[in-house]
mmCIF file of C-alpha atoms in Angstrom:
data_model
loop_
_atom_site.group_PDB
_atom_site.id
_atom_site.type_symbol
_atom_site.label_atom_id
_atom_site.label_comp_id
_atom_site.label_asym_id
_atom_site.label_seq_id
_atom_site.Cartn_x
_atom_site.Cartn_y
_atom_site.Cartn_z
ATOM 1 C CA UNK F 1 45.043 -104.793 -68.194
ATOM 2 C CA UNK F 2 45.364 -101.202 -69.384
ATOM 3 C CA UNK F 3 41.973 -99.424 -69.533
ATOM 4 C CA UNK F 4 42.602 -98.500 -73.200
ATOM 5 C CA UNK F 5 42.885 -102.210 -74.020
ATOM 6 C CA UNK F 6 39.626 -103.209 -72.382
ATOM 7 C CA UNK F 7 37.060 -104.596 -74.730
ATOM 8 C CA UNK F 8 33.942 -102.930 -73.304
ATOM 9 C CA UNK F 9 33.117 -99.716 -71.520
ATOM 10 C CA UNK F 10 31.615 -99.513 -68.037
ATOM 11 C CA UNK F 11 28.481 -97.726 -66.850
ATOM 12 C CA UNK F 12 29.973 -94.729 -64.970
ATOM 13 C CA UNK F 13 28.494 -92.106 -62.633
ATOM 14 C CA UNK F 14 29.954 -90.065 -59.746
ATOM 15 C CA UNK F 15 29.210 -91.664 -56.367
ATOM 16 C CA UNK F 16 28.626 -88.260 -54.751
ATOM 17 C CA UNK F 17 25.702 -87.588 -57.119
ATOM 18 C CA UNK F 18 24.022 -90.880 -56.320
ATOM 19 C CA UNK F 19 20.588 -91.166 -57.880
ATOM 20 C CA UNK F 20 19.583 -87.629 -56.872
ATOM 21 C CA UNK F 21 17.153 -86.132 -59.399
ATOM 22 C CA UNK F 22 18.017 -83.398 -61.889
ATOM 23 C CA UNK F 23 21.818 -83.795 -62.163
ATOM 24 C CA UNK F 24 24.300 -82.411 -64.733
ATOM 25 C CA UNK F 25 27.734 -84.032 -64.986
ATOM 26 C CA UNK F 26 30.524 -83.336 -67.479
ATOM 27 C CA UNK F 27 32.683 -86.308 -68.463
ATOM 28 C CA UNK F 28 36.070 -86.061 -70.188
ATOM 29 C CA UNK F 29 38.435 -88.589 -71.731
ATOM 30 C CA UNK F 30 41.775 -87.614 -73.275
ATOM 31 C CA UNK F 31 43.470 -89.883 -75.791
ATOM 32 C CA UNK F 32 46.373 -89.763 -78.223
ATOM 33 C CA UNK F 33 46.073 -90.499 -81.933
ATOM 34 C CA UNK F 34 49.185 -91.192 -84.014
ATOM 35 C CA UNK F 35 47.141 -90.613 -87.160
ATOM 36 C CA UNK F 36 43.656 -89.360 -87.929
ATOM 37 C CA UNK F 37 41.282 -92.012 -89.164
ATOM 38 C CA UNK F 38 38.036 -90.885 -90.788
ATOM 39 C CA UNK F 39 36.087 -93.953 -89.622
ATOM 40 C CA UNK F 40 36.177 -93.163 -85.876
ATOM 41 C CA UNK F 41 32.842 -93.951 -84.226
ATOM 42 C CA UNK F 42 31.415 -93.334 -80.786
ATOM 43 C CA UNK F 43 28.790 -95.618 -79.278
ATOM 44 C CA UNK F 44 27.019 -93.926 -76.383
ATOM 45 C CA UNK F 45 24.207 -94.631 -73.957
ATOM 46 C CA UNK F 46 23.025 -92.519 -71.028
ATOM 47 C CA UNK F 47 20.109 -92.050 -68.713
ATOM 48 C CA UNK F 48 18.545 -89.341 -69.663
ATOM 49 C CA UNK F 49 20.230 -86.878 -72.159
ATOM 50 C CA UNK F 50 23.695 -86.188 -73.539
ATOM 51 C CA UNK F 51 25.677 -83.681 -75.614
ATOM 52 C CA UNK F 52 29.006 -84.789 -77.147
ATOM 53 C CA UNK F 53 32.003 -82.662 -78.141
ATOM 54 C CA UNK F 54 35.321 -83.799 -79.578
ATOM 55 C CA UNK F 55 38.173 -81.286 -79.356
ATOM 56 C CA UNK F 56 35.682 -78.526 -78.571
ATOM 57 C CA UNK F 57 33.511 -79.239 -81.631
ATOM 58 C CA UNK F 58 29.851 -80.088 -81.087
ATOM 59 C CA UNK F 59 29.218 -83.595 -82.454
ATOM 60 C CA UNK F 60 25.649 -84.490 -81.505
ATOM 61 C CA UNK F 61 23.121 -84.717 -78.694
ATOM 62 C CA UNK F 62 20.423 -87.196 -77.829
ATOM 63 C CA UNK F 63 17.596 -88.005 -75.513
ATOM 64 C CA UNK F 64 16.674 -91.459 -74.334
ATOM 65 C CA UNK F 65 13.127 -92.723 -74.127
ATOM 66 C CA UNK F 66 14.200 -96.336 -73.743
ATOM 67 C CA UNK F 67 13.305 -98.539 -70.801
ATOM 68 C CA UNK F 68 15.812 -98.859 -67.931
ATOM 69 C CA UNK F 69 15.953 -102.648 -68.305
ATOM 70 C CA UNK F 70 16.402 -102.493 -72.090
ATOM 71 C CA UNK F 71 19.119 -99.897 -72.800
ATOM 72 C CA UNK F 72 20.062 -98.900 -76.341
ATOM 73 C CA UNK F 73 22.941 -96.802 -77.680
ATOM 74 C CA UNK F 74 23.590 -94.308 -80.460
ATOM 75 C CA UNK F 75 26.451 -94.663 -82.918
ATOM 76 C CA UNK F 76 27.992 -91.335 -83.925
ATOM 77 C CA UNK F 77 30.579 -90.672 -86.660
ATOM 78 C CA UNK F 78 33.227 -88.475 -85.006
ATOM 79 C CA UNK F 79 36.259 -88.893 -87.294
ATOM 80 C CA UNK F 80 36.023 -85.423 -88.842
ATOM 81 C CA UNK F 81 36.588 -83.861 -85.401
ATOM 82 C CA UNK F 82 39.673 -85.932 -84.506
ATOM 83 C CA UNK F 83 43.257 -84.758 -84.895
ATOM 84 C CA UNK F 84 46.753 -86.145 -84.685
ATOM 85 C CA UNK F 85 48.129 -86.015 -81.139
ATOM 86 C CA UNK F 86 46.032 -85.190 -78.089
ATOM 87 C CA UNK F 87 42.234 -85.437 -78.436
ATOM 88 C CA UNK F 88 39.603 -84.588 -75.840
ATOM 89 C CA UNK F 89 36.216 -86.299 -75.764
ATOM 90 C CA UNK F 90 33.720 -84.287 -73.663
ATOM 91 C CA UNK F 91 30.220 -85.484 -72.809
ATOM 92 C CA UNK F 92 27.645 -83.508 -70.807
ATOM 93 C CA UNK F 93 25.109 -85.877 -69.254
ATOM 94 C CA UNK F 94 21.776 -84.869 -67.750
ATOM 95 C CA UNK F 95 20.013 -87.295 -65.397
ATOM 96 C CA UNK F 96 16.324 -86.527 -64.792
ATOM 97 C CA UNK F 97 15.829 -89.282 -62.244
ATOM 98 C CA UNK F 98 12.114 -88.772 -61.623
ATOM 99 C CA UNK F 99 9.496 -90.476 -63.772
ATOM 100 C CA UNK F 100 7.299 -88.218 -65.916
ATOM 101 C CA UNK F 101 5.240 -88.693 -69.079
ATOM 102 C CA UNK F 102 8.489 -88.152 -71.023
ATOM 103 C CA UNK F 103 10.812 -90.321 -68.960
ATOM 104 C CA UNK F 104 10.821 -93.598 -67.025
ATOM 105 C CA UNK F 105 13.257 -93.353 -64.111
ATOM 106 C CA UNK F 106 16.401 -95.432 -64.404
ATOM 107 C CA UNK F 107 19.940 -95.801 -63.077
ATOM 108 C CA UNK F 108 22.059 -92.657 -63.635
ATOM 109 C CA UNK F 109 25.092 -93.127 -65.826
ATOM 110 C CA UNK F 110 27.044 -93.007 -69.034
ATOM 111 C CA UNK F 111 28.527 -95.711 -71.252
ATOM 112 C CA UNK F 112 30.724 -95.078 -74.282
ATOM 113 C CA UNK F 113 33.115 -96.831 -76.651
ATOM 114 C CA UNK F 114 35.151 -94.792 -79.114
ATOM 115 C CA UNK F 115 36.504 -97.093 -81.834
ATOM 116 C CA UNK F 116 39.385 -96.030 -84.052
ATOM 117 C CA UNK F 117 41.334 -98.397 -86.271
ATOM 118 C CA UNK F 118 40.424 -101.485 -84.258
ATOM 119 C CA UNK F 119 41.389 -99.850 -80.922
ATOM 120 C CA UNK F 120 38.854 -98.737 -78.358
ATOM 121 C CA UNK F 121 38.712 -95.925 -75.832
ATOM 122 C CA UNK F 122 36.064 -96.883 -73.270
ATOM 123 C CA UNK F 123 34.240 -95.441 -70.292
ATOM 124 C CA UNK F 124 35.743 -96.568 -67.005
ATOM 125 C CA UNK F 125 38.609 -95.761 -64.673
ATOM 126 C CA UNK F 126 40.244 -93.254 -67.040
ATOM 127 C CA UNK F 127 37.032 -91.266 -67.458
ATOM 128 C CA UNK F 128 37.302 -87.940 -65.655
ATOM 129 C CA UNK F 129 34.252 -86.032 -64.502
ATOM 130 C CA UNK F 130 33.044 -82.946 -62.704
ATOM 131 C CA UNK F 131 29.645 -81.936 -61.497
ATOM 132 C CA UNK F 132 28.443 -79.063 -63.703
ATOM 133 C CA UNK F 133 28.092 -76.366 -61.057
ATOM 134 C CA UNK F 134 26.682 -73.796 -63.475
ATOM 135 C CA UNK F 135 23.357 -75.663 -63.599
ATOM 136 C CA UNK F 136 20.878 -75.747 -60.716
ATOM 137 C CA UNK F 137 20.561 -79.364 -59.571
ATOM 138 C CA UNK F 138 18.228 -81.399 -57.401
ATOM 139 C CA UNK F 139 14.497 -81.020 -56.917
ATOM 140 C CA UNK F 140 13.170 -77.740 -58.290
ATOM 141 C CA UNK F 141 10.275 -76.209 -60.229
ATOM 142 C CA UNK F 142 8.838 -78.427 -62.934
ATOM 143 C CA UNK F 143 7.743 -77.310 -66.382
ATOM 144 C CA UNK F 144 4.606 -79.392 -65.824
ATOM 145 C CA UNK F 145 3.915 -82.674 -64.080
ATOM 146 C CA UNK F 146 3.991 -84.325 -67.495
ATOM 147 C CA UNK F 147 7.310 -82.869 -68.719
ATOM 148 C CA UNK F 148 9.441 -82.893 -65.573
ATOM 149 C CA UNK F 149 11.992 -80.343 -64.408
ATOM 150 C CA UNK F 150 12.787 -77.011 -65.989
ATOM 151 C CA UNK F 151 16.441 -76.042 -66.109
ATOM 152 C CA UNK F 152 18.350 -73.065 -64.818
ATOM 153 C CA UNK F 153 21.831 -72.241 -66.049
#
């Protein structure tokens, strides 16, 4: 079955990152659109934070305070950023990985389903990624014990 025809997305994360704390990974999914539909939606879930762009335009960002065993997702309207032809969905995901007062440690990853006109683009084998080398990763100075890691870009 073609990945674009799959019904549901998969929880994805680079194996080389493992569950190491304080990780930044950029995910990318290219897709073609024969026509632009205004009702395109993106359902997304991550552990810990995300920022979404479609065709270079900032769409939204979010932070998850859910429990690892009871994941939720956001639904974002992204149709106004789509175009006819090639489209690029970009998602920056931050994984904290160490429990703090703000975060309960979970499994690193990203799940998404982009729905347009009854067709779905889903996270899985066609999802490209790269480790965001411009951020300092791994154990480092914390803002406080309650808030977790600071970040360095």
